[in-house]
Short mmCIF file of C-alpha atoms in Angstrom, two decimals:
data_model
loop_
_atom_site.label_atom_id
_atom_site.label_comp_id
_atom_site.label_asym_id
_atom_site.label_seq_id
_atom_site.Cartn_x
_atom_site.Cartn_y
_atom_site.Cartn_z
CA MET A 290 132.53 -172.16 12.46
CA THR A 291 131.56 -170.51 15.73
CA GLY A 292 133.33 -169.53 18.92
CA ILE A 293 136.54 -167.54 19.03
CA ASP A 294 137.88 -168.72 15.66
CA GLY A 295 134.56 -167.95 13.98
CA CYS A 296 134.43 -164.52 15.58
CA LEU A 297 137.92 -163.65 14.36
CA ALA A 298 137.22 -164.99 10.88
CA ASP A 299 134.09 -162.79 10.77
CA ALA A 300 136.09 -159.78 11.88
CA MET A 301 138.58 -160.35 9.06
CA THR A 302 135.79 -159.94 6.50
CA VAL A 303 135.38 -156.27 7.51
CA PRO A 304 136.76 -154.24 4.56
CA GLY A 305 140.32 -153.08 5.25
CA ALA A 306 140.95 -155.61 8.04
CA ARG A 307 144.63 -156.40 8.58
CA GLY A 308 144.39 -158.35 11.81
CA ALA A 309 141.88 -159.39 14.46
CA SER A 310 142.47 -160.73 17.93
CA LEU A 311 140.65 -161.59 21.13
CA VAL A 312 142.54 -160.37 24.18
CA ASP A 313 142.20 -160.73 27.94
CA TRP A 314 142.96 -157.25 29.21
CA THR A 315 143.73 -158.22 32.79
CA SER A 316 147.01 -159.78 31.69
CA GLY A 317 147.35 -158.94 27.99
CA LEU A 318 146.96 -162.55 26.87
CA ALA A 319 145.90 -163.11 23.24
CA LEU A 320 143.29 -165.88 23.34
CA GLY A 321 143.28 -165.91 19.54
CA ALA A 322 144.81 -163.81 16.77
CA VAL A 323 144.60 -163.92 12.96
CA GLY A 324 145.90 -161.79 10.08
CA THR A 325 148.98 -159.59 10.18
CA TRP A 326 150.22 -157.49 13.12
CA PRO A 327 152.87 -154.80 13.61
CA ASP A 328 156.31 -156.46 13.68
CA GLY A 329 154.62 -159.79 13.02
CA ASP A 330 153.95 -160.04 16.75
CA PRO A 331 150.30 -160.60 17.70
CA GLU A 332 151.21 -161.23 21.35
CA GLY A 333 153.07 -157.93 21.60
CA ALA A 334 150.18 -156.08 19.95
CA ALA A 335 147.75 -157.75 22.37
CA ALA A 336 149.78 -156.74 25.41
CA GLU A 337 149.94 -153.11 24.23
CA ALA A 338 146.24 -152.95 23.39
CA ALA A 339 145.47 -154.44 26.80
CA GLU A 340 147.36 -151.62 28.53
CA LEU A 341 145.26 -149.09 26.65
CA ALA A 342 142.03 -150.95 27.35
CA ARG A 343 142.78 -151.32 31.06
CA THR A 344 143.58 -147.62 31.40
CA ALA A 345 140.33 -146.66 29.68
CA PHE A 346 138.26 -149.19 31.58
CA GLU A 347 139.58 -148.18 34.97
CA ASN A 348 139.72 -144.43 34.49
CA PHE A 349 136.52 -143.86 32.61
CA ALA A 350 134.47 -146.10 34.90
CA PRO A 351 131.85 -144.15 36.82
CA ALA A 352 132.93 -143.11 40.30
CA ALA A 353 131.55 -145.27 43.11
CA PRO A 354 127.86 -144.72 42.57
CA ALA A 355 125.48 -143.90 45.38
CA ALA A 356 122.71 -145.59 43.43
CA PRO A 357 123.24 -148.92 41.65
CA ALA A 358 125.26 -148.42 38.46
CA PRO A 359 123.41 -148.90 35.19
CA ALA A 360 123.90 -152.33 33.69
CA GLY A 361 126.66 -152.77 31.18
CA ALA A 362 130.32 -151.97 30.88
CA PRO A 363 131.37 -148.38 31.55
CA VAL A 364 133.31 -148.31 28.29
CA GLU A 365 132.09 -150.04 25.13
CA GLU A 366 134.64 -149.21 22.45
CA LEU A 367 137.94 -147.49 21.86
CA VAL A 368 138.96 -146.04 18.50
CA VAL A 369 142.56 -145.10 17.80
CA THR A 370 143.11 -143.17 14.59
CA ALA A 371 146.70 -143.74 13.50
CA ARG A 372 148.28 -142.14 10.43
CA ASP A 373 147.70 -145.12 8.15
CA SER A 374 145.40 -147.37 10.18
CA TYR A 375 142.60 -147.65 12.69
CA HIS A 376 142.63 -149.72 15.85
CA LEU A 377 139.16 -150.65 17.07
CA ILE A 378 138.73 -152.24 20.47
CA ARG A 379 135.34 -153.52 21.53
CA PHE A 380 134.82 -154.89 25.04
CA VAL A 381 132.92 -158.18 25.19
CA GLU A 382 130.34 -158.28 27.95
CA THR A 383 129.54 -161.59 29.56
CA SER A 384 127.20 -162.50 32.38
CA PHE A 385 130.04 -164.45 34.03
CA ASP A 386 133.41 -163.10 35.08
CA SER A 387 135.66 -162.21 32.15
CA SER A 388 137.75 -159.32 30.87
CA VAL A 389 138.12 -159.60 27.10
CA PHE A 390 137.93 -157.39 24.05
CA VAL A 391 138.09 -157.86 20.30
CA HIS A 392 140.87 -155.87 18.65
CA LEU A 393 140.51 -155.09 14.95
CA TRP A 394 143.38 -153.47 13.06
CA LEU A 395 142.30 -151.81 9.81
CA ASP A 396 143.99 -150.24 6.82
CA ARG A 397 142.84 -146.61 6.89
CA THR A 398 142.71 -146.16 3.11
CA GLU A 399 140.46 -149.20 2.66
CA ALA A 400 138.32 -149.08 5.78
CA ASN A 401 135.13 -147.17 6.49
CA LEU A 402 135.23 -146.37 10.20
CA ALA A 403 131.47 -146.17 10.76
CA MET A 404 130.83 -149.41 8.93
CA ALA A 405 133.69 -151.16 10.67
CA LEU A 406 132.33 -150.19 14.10
CA PHE A 407 128.88 -151.40 13.12
CA ARG A 408 130.27 -154.72 11.89
CA LEU A 409 132.41 -155.17 14.98
CA ARG A 410 129.33 -154.84 17.21
CA ASP A 411 127.71 -157.56 15.17
CA VAL A 412 130.77 -159.80 15.41
CA THR A 413 130.99 -159.55 19.20
CA ALA A 414 127.24 -160.06 19.59
CA ARG A 415 127.59 -163.37 17.78
CA LEU A 416 130.39 -164.44 20.13
CA VAL A 417 128.38 -163.57 23.23
CA PRO A 418 124.73 -162.63 22.64
CA ALA A 419 123.60 -159.58 24.60
CA MET B 1071 148.39 -167.28 16.33
CA SER B 1072 152.01 -167.59 17.25
CA ALA B 1073 151.17 -169.73 20.23
CA ASP B 1074 153.69 -172.36 19.28
CA GLY B 1075 156.55 -169.95 18.97
CA GLY B 1076 159.51 -169.97 21.27
CA ILE B 1077 159.70 -167.79 24.35
CA PRO B 1078 160.64 -164.27 23.23
CA ALA B 1079 163.81 -162.90 24.77
CA ALA B 1080 161.90 -159.92 26.14
CA LEU B 1081 159.99 -162.10 28.56
CA PRO B 1082 161.49 -163.76 31.61
CA ALA B 1083 161.86 -167.48 31.13
CA ALA B 1084 159.34 -168.45 33.77
CA ALA B 1085 157.68 -167.43 37.01
CA ALA B 1086 159.54 -170.13 38.86
CA PRO B 1087 163.31 -170.20 38.98
CA PRO B 1088 165.04 -171.63 35.92
CA GLY B 1089 165.25 -175.36 36.03
CA ASP B 1090 161.93 -175.73 37.90
CA PRO B 1091 161.35 -179.47 37.69
CA ALA B 1092 157.60 -179.00 37.14
CA LEU B 1093 158.20 -176.82 34.08
CA ASP B 1094 160.82 -179.26 32.76
CA THR B 1095 158.31 -182.08 33.18
CA LEU B 1096 155.65 -180.05 31.40
CA ASP B 1097 157.99 -179.31 28.48
CA ARG B 1098 158.94 -182.96 28.21
CA LEU B 1099 155.28 -184.05 28.20
CA ALA B 1100 154.53 -181.49 25.48
CA ALA B 1101 157.46 -182.77 23.39
CA GLU B 1102 156.27 -186.37 23.85
CA ARG B 1103 152.73 -185.34 22.86
CA ALA B 1104 151.62 -187.02 26.06
CA THR B 1105 148.03 -187.50 27.25
CA GLY B 1106 147.21 -187.52 30.95
CA ALA B 1107 147.08 -185.42 34.10
CA LEU B 1108 150.02 -183.74 35.81
CA HIS B 1109 149.15 -183.57 39.50
CA GLY B 1110 150.58 -181.46 42.27
CA ARG B 1111 149.44 -180.19 45.66
CA GLY B 1112 147.89 -177.11 44.05
CA GLY B 1113 145.84 -179.02 41.45
CA ALA B 1114 146.29 -180.65 38.07
CA LEU B 1115 146.96 -179.86 34.43
CA TYR B 1116 145.34 -182.15 31.86
CA LEU B 1117 147.10 -182.73 28.58
CA ALA B 1118 145.91 -184.34 25.37
CA ASP B 1119 148.51 -185.02 22.68
CA GLY B 1120 150.91 -182.63 24.42
CA VAL B 1121 148.62 -179.59 24.65
CA VAL B 1122 146.83 -178.41 27.77
CA VAL B 1123 143.09 -179.05 27.58
CA HIS B 1124 142.05 -178.41 31.17
CA ALA B 1125 143.38 -177.25 34.52
CA GLU B 1126 141.84 -177.45 37.93
CA SER B 1127 142.87 -176.12 41.30
CA HIS B 1128 140.98 -176.11 44.57
CA ALA B 1129 142.15 -172.50 44.97
CA VAL B 1130 140.21 -171.31 41.94
CA PRO B 1131 136.49 -171.08 41.08
CA ASP B 1132 135.77 -173.76 38.49
CA VAL B 1133 133.66 -173.30 35.37
CA GLY B 1134 130.49 -174.34 37.21
CA CYS B 1135 131.04 -171.79 39.96
CA ARG B 1136 131.73 -169.03 37.44
CA LEU B 1137 128.60 -169.79 35.43
CA THR B 1138 126.22 -170.24 38.37
CA VAL B 1139 127.37 -167.57 40.87
CA GLY B 1140 126.95 -164.80 38.30
CA GLY B 1141 123.55 -166.20 37.33
CA ARG B 1142 124.46 -167.18 33.77
CA LEU B 1143 123.20 -170.73 34.38
CA PRO B 1144 120.91 -172.15 37.05
CA ALA B 1145 122.67 -174.73 39.20
CA GLU B 1146 120.39 -177.51 37.83
CA CYS B 1147 121.61 -176.81 34.31
CA TRP B 1148 125.20 -177.19 35.35
CA GLU B 1149 124.49 -180.34 37.33
CA GLU B 1150 122.66 -181.83 34.38
CA ALA B 1151 125.64 -181.16 32.10
CA VAL B 1152 128.01 -182.78 34.60
CA ALA B 1153 125.75 -185.79 35.11
CA ARG B 1154 124.91 -186.37 31.44
CA GLY B 1155 127.97 -185.03 29.63
CA GLY B 1156 130.59 -186.01 32.21
CA PRO B 1157 130.61 -189.77 31.65
CA GLY B 1158 131.61 -189.22 28.02
CA HIS B 1159 134.20 -186.57 28.97
CA GLY B 1160 132.02 -183.90 27.38
CA ALA B 1161 130.26 -181.79 30.04
CA GLY B 1162 131.34 -178.59 28.31
CA ARG B 1163 130.20 -179.73 24.89
CA PHE B 1164 126.85 -180.77 26.40
CA LEU B 1165 126.14 -177.17 27.44
CA VAL B 1166 126.58 -175.92 23.88
CA GLU B 1167 124.81 -178.82 22.18
CA HIS B 1168 121.79 -178.28 24.40
CA GLY B 1169 121.69 -174.54 23.81
CA ARG B 1170 122.64 -173.56 27.36
CA LEU B 1171 125.66 -171.53 26.24
CA THR B 1172 127.06 -170.30 22.94
CA ALA B 1173 130.33 -171.83 21.79
CA GLY B 1174 131.93 -168.42 22.39
CA GLU B 1175 130.75 -168.25 25.99
CA LEU B 1176 131.98 -171.77 26.68
CA GLU B 1177 135.42 -171.00 25.25
CA LEU B 1178 135.77 -167.71 27.12
CA CYS B 1179 134.65 -169.13 30.44
CA HIS B 1180 136.71 -172.30 30.09
CA LEU B 1181 139.89 -170.52 28.98
CA SER B 1182 139.54 -168.07 31.83
CA ALA B 1183 139.20 -170.93 34.33
CA LEU B 1184 142.03 -172.89 32.66
CA PHE B 1185 144.64 -170.11 32.77
CA ASP B 1186 143.48 -169.18 36.27
CA ALA B 1187 143.86 -172.71 37.65
CA ALA B 1188 147.10 -173.33 35.76
CA TYR B 1189 148.68 -170.33 37.43
CA PHE B 1190 148.03 -171.73 40.91
CA VAL B 1191 149.09 -175.24 39.89
CA LEU B 1192 152.44 -173.99 38.58
CA CYS B 1193 152.96 -171.23 41.19
CA PRO B 1194 151.44 -172.55 44.45
CA LEU B 1195 150.67 -169.76 46.94
CA ASP B 1196 152.44 -171.78 49.58
CA ARG B 1197 155.99 -171.21 48.38
CA THR B 1198 157.19 -174.28 50.24
CA GLN B 1199 155.14 -176.53 48.00
CA ARG B 1200 156.66 -177.94 44.88
CA GLY B 1201 155.02 -177.67 41.49
CA PRO B 1202 153.22 -180.63 39.97
CA GLN B 1203 155.31 -183.74 39.44
CA ARG B 1204 153.07 -186.78 39.33
CA PHE B 1205 151.81 -187.67 35.85
CA LEU B 1206 148.90 -190.04 35.42
CA ARG B 1207 149.01 -191.25 31.85
CA GLU B 1208 145.80 -191.40 29.86
CA ALA B 1209 143.79 -189.57 32.54
CA ARG B 1210 141.12 -187.40 30.95
CA HIS B 1211 138.97 -184.74 32.55
CA TRP B 1212 135.19 -185.09 32.58
CA PHE B 1213 134.74 -181.54 31.33
CA GLY B 1214 136.18 -182.49 27.95
CA PRO B 1215 138.45 -180.46 25.69
CA VAL B 1216 137.23 -177.04 24.56
CA ARG B 1217 140.05 -174.93 23.16
CA PRO B 1218 143.48 -176.48 23.75
CA VAL B 1219 146.36 -174.28 24.91
CA PRO B 1220 149.95 -174.99 23.80
CA VAL B 1221 152.41 -175.43 26.67
CA PRO B 1222 154.75 -172.56 25.62
CA LEU B 1223 151.79 -170.14 25.63
CA LEU B 1224 150.71 -171.34 29.07
CA ARG B 1225 154.24 -170.90 30.41
CA ARG B 1226 154.54 -167.39 29.00
CA GLU B 1227 151.18 -166.39 30.45
CA THR B 1228 152.01 -167.83 33.88
CA ALA B 1229 155.29 -165.88 33.89
CA ARG B 1230 153.49 -162.71 32.84
CA ARG B 1231 150.94 -163.09 35.64
CA ALA B 1232 153.66 -163.56 38.24
CA ARG B 1233 155.31 -160.40 36.93
CA LEU B 1234 152.04 -158.41 37.08
CA LEU B 1235 151.51 -159.38 40.73
CA GLU B 1236 155.08 -158.46 41.59
CA ARG B 1237 154.75 -155.11 39.86
CA ALA B 1238 151.41 -154.29 41.55
CA TRP B 1239 152.70 -154.79 45.11
CA PRO B 1240 155.70 -156.97 45.87
CA ARG B 1241 154.37 -158.36 49.17
CA PRO B 1242 153.02 -161.89 48.66
CA GLU B 1243 151.76 -162.11 52.25
CA VAL B 1244 148.58 -160.26 51.22
CA ASP B 1245 147.75 -163.23 48.95
CA THR B 1246 147.06 -165.64 51.78
CA SER B 1247 145.89 -163.45 54.68
CA PRO B 1248 142.36 -162.27 55.40
CA VAL B 1249 141.75 -158.97 53.61
CA VAL B 1250 141.06 -156.19 56.11
CA PRO B 1251 139.58 -152.97 54.74
CA VAL B 1252 141.31 -149.89 56.13
CA ALA B 1253 138.65 -148.01 58.09
CA GLY B 1254 137.68 -144.65 56.71
CA ARG B 1255 139.73 -144.93 53.57
CA ALA B 1256 137.97 -147.87 51.98
CA ALA B 1257 134.61 -146.14 52.08
CA ARG B 1258 135.89 -143.42 49.80
CA GLU B 1259 137.22 -145.83 47.24
CA THR B 1260 136.20 -145.09 43.72
CA ALA B 1261 137.80 -148.18 42.30
CA ALA B 1262 136.89 -149.63 38.96
CA ARG B 1263 134.01 -152.05 38.87
CA GLY B 1264 135.76 -155.32 39.68
CA ARG B 1265 138.04 -153.91 42.33
CA GLY B 1266 135.09 -152.23 44.01
CA ALA B 1267 133.38 -155.63 44.27
CA VAL B 1268 136.52 -157.13 45.81
CA LEU B 1269 136.70 -154.31 48.33
CA ALA B 1270 133.03 -154.71 49.19
CA ALA B 1271 133.60 -158.44 49.83
CA ALA B 1272 136.62 -157.79 52.06
CA ASP B 1273 135.25 -158.36 55.55
CA GLY B 1274 138.46 -158.91 57.48
CA GLN B 1275 137.92 -162.66 57.42
CA ARG B 1276 137.97 -163.81 53.83
CA THR B 1277 141.29 -164.34 52.09
CA PRO B 1278 141.64 -163.19 48.46
CA LEU B 1279 140.88 -166.69 47.17
CA GLN B 1280 137.76 -166.96 49.34
CA ILE B 1281 136.65 -163.60 47.93
CA ALA B 1282 137.20 -164.95 44.41
CA CYS B 1283 135.01 -167.98 45.14
CA THR B 1284 132.31 -165.81 46.72
CA LEU B 1285 132.19 -163.62 43.63
CA GLY B 1286 132.66 -166.44 41.08
CA ARG B 1287 135.57 -164.41 39.83
CA SER B 1288 139.02 -165.20 38.51
CA ALA B 1289 141.34 -165.91 41.45
CA PHE B 1290 144.32 -164.32 39.71
CA THR B 1291 142.38 -161.13 38.92
CA THR B 1292 141.16 -160.99 42.52
CA LEU B 1293 144.71 -161.43 43.80
CA LEU B 1294 145.88 -158.66 41.50
CA ASP B 1295 143.06 -156.41 42.74
CA VAL B 1296 143.94 -157.11 46.38
CA ARG B 1297 147.59 -156.30 45.72
CA ARG B 1298 146.60 -153.04 44.02
CA LEU B 1299 144.22 -152.17 46.87
CA ALA B 1300 147.04 -152.93 49.32
CA ALA B 1301 149.41 -150.72 47.34
CA ALA B 1302 146.83 -147.93 47.51
CA GLY B 1303 146.54 -148.39 51.28
CA LEU B 1304 142.88 -149.40 51.13
CA VAL B 1305 143.30 -152.89 52.57
CA ARG B 1306 145.84 -154.48 54.90
CA THR B 1307 146.68 -157.80 56.46
CA PRO B 1308 145.36 -158.52 59.98
CA GLU B 1309 147.26 -157.15 62.98
CA ARG B 1310 150.03 -159.42 64.11
CA GLY B 1311 148.97 -161.46 67.11
CA ALA B 1312 145.27 -160.97 66.45
CA PRO B 1313 143.31 -164.18 66.97
CA ALA B 1314 142.90 -165.96 63.67
CA ALA B 1315 139.35 -165.81 62.47
CA PRO B 1316 137.84 -169.19 61.69
CA ALA B 1317 137.80 -169.76 57.96
CA PRO B 1318 134.26 -169.35 56.67
CA PRO B 1319 132.96 -172.09 54.41
CA ARG B 1320 133.70 -171.47 50.78
CA PRO B 1321 130.45 -170.14 49.38
CA GLY B 1322 129.78 -170.77 45.75
CA THR B 1323 131.28 -174.21 45.87
CA ALA B 1324 128.67 -175.57 48.25
CA ALA B 1325 126.32 -176.29 45.39
CA ALA B 1326 128.96 -178.18 43.41
CA PRO B 1327 127.73 -181.74 43.18
CA ASP B 1328 129.76 -184.54 44.68
CA ILE B 1329 129.64 -186.14 41.28
CA THR B 1330 132.59 -184.01 40.18
CA LEU B 1331 134.65 -185.55 42.95
CA LEU B 1332 133.55 -189.00 41.84
CA TYR B 1333 134.69 -188.28 38.30
CA ARG B 1334 138.06 -187.15 39.58
CA ILE B 1335 138.46 -190.32 41.58
CA ARG B 1336 137.41 -192.41 38.60
CA ASP B 1337 139.80 -190.59 36.28
CA ALA B 1338 142.64 -191.12 38.73
CA LEU B 1339 141.81 -194.83 39.11
CA GLU B 1340 141.62 -195.32 35.36
CA ALA B 1341 145.03 -193.75 34.99
CA LEU B 1342 146.66 -196.20 37.39
#
């Protein structure tokens, strides 16, 4: 299984994973979501994560550069450490126009943050090779 | 995902007023599990067994434009996929089977184009136009299905996009007018990546949709950027009474082969 469903299934094999989704952050649309989500509402979770992602993407982008900007997105990942869980957001870079990220929600007692970040990079690289 | 769920109470029912005949038609076709193309002035939605498999609108860069303008695929690759995959309604699948794209890239690019086109089909920029009404049964699109979208999800997303535009700057006239950078202010703009590109492409002649086609970029995202730039006072509409600039040709679509038009005509004829 490849594509979006395969990517999300891969993400769910990360130890501690509760839910995984692929979200368009321009509008907050969940293009795919698996696992469990707060209030059983993957679309609501996607919309809220998109707000966060958009804020980070737009505010942490480099100021209008005099020289050409280095290749790549200005922000790669966001990590939110909640009391009992982690939210990992990894932007997916494509060489055509898109604005998507993978959102992985993890149980904090079961997850290893460093390993989860490493695995998430791998998962997104399989969706869209660098 | 909960794509098949009902419309949550927290969201407005639809972008268009309640009882929009186009949305009623779309709901009925979904309930009937219909296959075919729902045509309107703004473009068409293609359904297979009641789910949306493709959308196209002349207002929006299509998949080929998105893939070739940004340099992801050479134009010949795209043309080959249309010519060889199109007759079997599988141009998209051809790109993956021949190693031109990964399945993930195809899905992302196609979904982006689908939601983008569907927005302009269901909410035409010209408010006097009606939504799509004419359904051609059994019509199939030459691109072929990639990742089908349930009708309720499409309706929710279209409503959300209309709301985002309204919230950014509630003046729809900026959507259809040439985008004029405000002298002095625009140069200091430190906008985020995408919006900076839109601002750079604003030459006082191109409309937001022409900018989208030039950049191979989502038309909705470009519209949203233009509304935000207008809200920030960085762009404006042309002076009233100024002579209308001739519309430049739509770059980015020039390379699109006529064969796509032929497929559309064939699909329409087959559906008769």
